[in-house]
Coordinates of C-alpha atoms in Angstrom, one line a residue:
M89 CA 33.1 -64.1 -0.7
T90 CA 33.5 -60.7 -2.3
S91 CA 36.9 -59.7 -3.7
P92 CA 39.5 -58.7 -1.1
G93 CA 39.2 -55.1 -2.1
V94 CA 35.5 -54.7 -1.6
G95 CA 33.5 -54.6 1.7
G96 CA 30.1 -56.0 1.7
L97 CA 27.5 -58.6 2.9
H98 CA 27.2 -62.2 2.0
D99 CA 24.3 -64.3 3.2
R100 CA 25.4 -67.7 4.5
G101 CA 22.6 -69.7 6.0
G102 CA 20.5 -66.7 6.7
D103 CA 23.1 -64.9 8.9
P104 CA 24.9 -61.9 7.5
E105 CA 28.6 -62.3 7.0
Y106 CA 30.6 -59.0 6.7
Q107 CA 33.4 -59.3 4.2
P108 CA 36.8 -57.6 4.4
G109 CA 37.4 -54.3 2.7
P110 CA 40.3 -51.9 3.2
G111 CA 39.8 -48.3 4.1
F112 CA 36.2 -47.2 3.9
G113 CA 34.9 -50.7 3.2
G114 CA 36.3 -51.9 6.5
S115 CA 34.7 -49.0 8.3
V116 CA 31.4 -49.9 6.8
A117 CA 31.8 -53.6 7.7
Q118 CA 32.7 -52.6 11.2
H119 CA 29.8 -50.3 11.6
L120 CA 27.3 -52.8 10.2
A121 CA 28.6 -55.7 12.3
F122 CA 28.5 -53.7 15.5
A123 CA 24.9 -52.7 14.8
D124 CA 23.6 -56.1 13.8
E125 CA 22.8 -58.7 16.5
K126 CA 22.9 -61.5 13.9
A127 CA 26.5 -60.6 12.8
R128 CA 28.8 -63.6 13.4
G129 CA 32.1 -61.8 13.1
V130 CA 34.0 -59.0 11.4
L131 CA 37.3 -59.0 9.6
L132 CA 39.1 -55.6 9.3
L133 CA 42.0 -55.0 7.0
H134 CA 44.2 -51.9 7.1
G135 CA 42.0 -49.8 9.4
T136 CA 39.2 -49.2 11.9
S137 CA 36.6 -46.6 12.5
D138 CA 35.0 -45.0 15.6
I139 CA 32.7 -47.2 17.7
A140 CA 29.5 -45.6 19.0
D141 CA 29.3 -45.0 22.7
D142 CA 26.1 -47.2 22.9
A143 CA 27.5 -50.0 20.8
S144 CA 26.9 -53.4 22.4
V145 CA 27.7 -56.8 20.9
D146 CA 27.7 -60.2 22.5
E147 CA 31.2 -61.5 22.2
L148 CA 31.4 -60.6 18.5
P149 CA 34.6 -62.0 17.0
V150 CA 36.7 -59.2 15.5
Q151 CA 40.0 -59.7 13.7
L152 CA 42.1 -56.7 12.6
H153 CA 45.2 -56.8 10.4
I154 CA 47.2 -53.6 10.4
A155 CA 50.6 -52.3 9.4
D156 CA 52.9 -51.3 12.2
P157 CA 53.5 -48.4 12.3
D158 CA 50.6 -47.2 10.2
P159 CA 50.4 -43.4 9.9
L160 CA 46.7 -43.6 9.3
E161 CA 46.1 -45.8 12.4
P162 CA 48.5 -44.5 15.1
H163 CA 49.1 -46.6 18.2
D164 CA 47.1 -44.2 20.5
W165 CA 44.1 -44.5 18.2
L166 CA 44.4 -48.3 18.0
N167 CA 44.7 -48.6 21.8
A168 CA 41.5 -46.5 22.2
W169 CA 39.7 -48.4 19.5
Y170 CA 40.6 -51.7 21.1
L171 CA 39.4 -50.6 24.5
R172 CA 36.1 -49.3 23.0
A173 CA 35.6 -52.5 21.1
R174 CA 36.2 -54.6 24.2
R175 CA 33.9 -52.4 26.3
A176 CA 31.2 -52.9 23.6
G177 CA 31.6 -56.7 24.1
A178 CA 33.7 -57.7 21.1
E179 CA 36.4 -60.4 21.3
V180 CA 39.2 -58.6 19.5
E181 CA 42.3 -60.1 17.9
I182 CA 44.8 -57.7 16.4
H183 CA 47.6 -58.8 14.0
H184 CA 50.4 -56.3 13.5
Y185 CA 52.8 -56.3 10.4
P186 CA 56.0 -54.5 11.3
G187 CA 57.5 -52.5 8.4
A188 CA 54.5 -53.1 6.0
G189 CA 52.9 -50.2 4.3
H190 CA 49.3 -49.1 5.0
L191 CA 47.7 -51.1 2.1
Y192 CA 50.3 -53.9 2.2
T193 CA 47.9 -56.6 0.8
D194 CA 47.4 -54.9 -2.6
P195 CA 50.0 -56.1 -5.1
E196 CA 49.2 -53.1 -7.4
L197 CA 50.4 -50.6 -4.8
P198 CA 53.9 -49.5 -3.6
D199 CA 52.9 -50.5 0.0
Y200 CA 52.7 -54.2 -1.0
D201 CA 54.5 -56.7 1.2
A202 CA 54.2 -60.2 -0.1
E203 CA 55.1 -61.9 3.1
A204 CA 52.8 -59.9 5.3
A205 CA 50.0 -60.3 2.7
E206 CA 50.4 -64.0 2.6
R207 CA 50.3 -64.2 6.4
T208 CA 47.3 -61.9 6.5
W209 CA 45.3 -64.0 4.1
R210 CA 46.2 -67.3 5.8
V211 CA 45.2 -66.0 9.2
A212 CA 42.1 -64.2 7.9
L213 CA 40.8 -67.2 6.0
A214 CA 41.2 -69.4 9.0
F215 CA 39.3 -66.8 11.1
L216 CA 36.4 -66.8 8.5
D217 CA 36.3 -70.6 8.7
T218 CA 35.5 -70.3 12.4
L219 CA 32.4 -68.1 11.9

């Protein structure tokens, strides 16, 4: 697995595995997973990106971990993103972390929330184990 702060690909048995990456890394992982029929799942931390109108996946497992509220991912945006992801065929799971800052998993930043980060990593790693 790549480090938590870097988005990227990892080949596991010939199938691409999209690794978590906050911010832009998560956007890239989301885009790649929605465009690759071999993708087995996508884990998003701290954000999302737009989903193409013609995106189509076959029950792609998607897990999102997000601060609540998050000024960079307002509720209206997240609702629209969720509906677009479901319309594309994704099986979406969203985990909200009330009171956490935008990049709450990074212990080097003021947004860090130890309890939310621990819960995120526990749930995220369990999700990756299912892929």
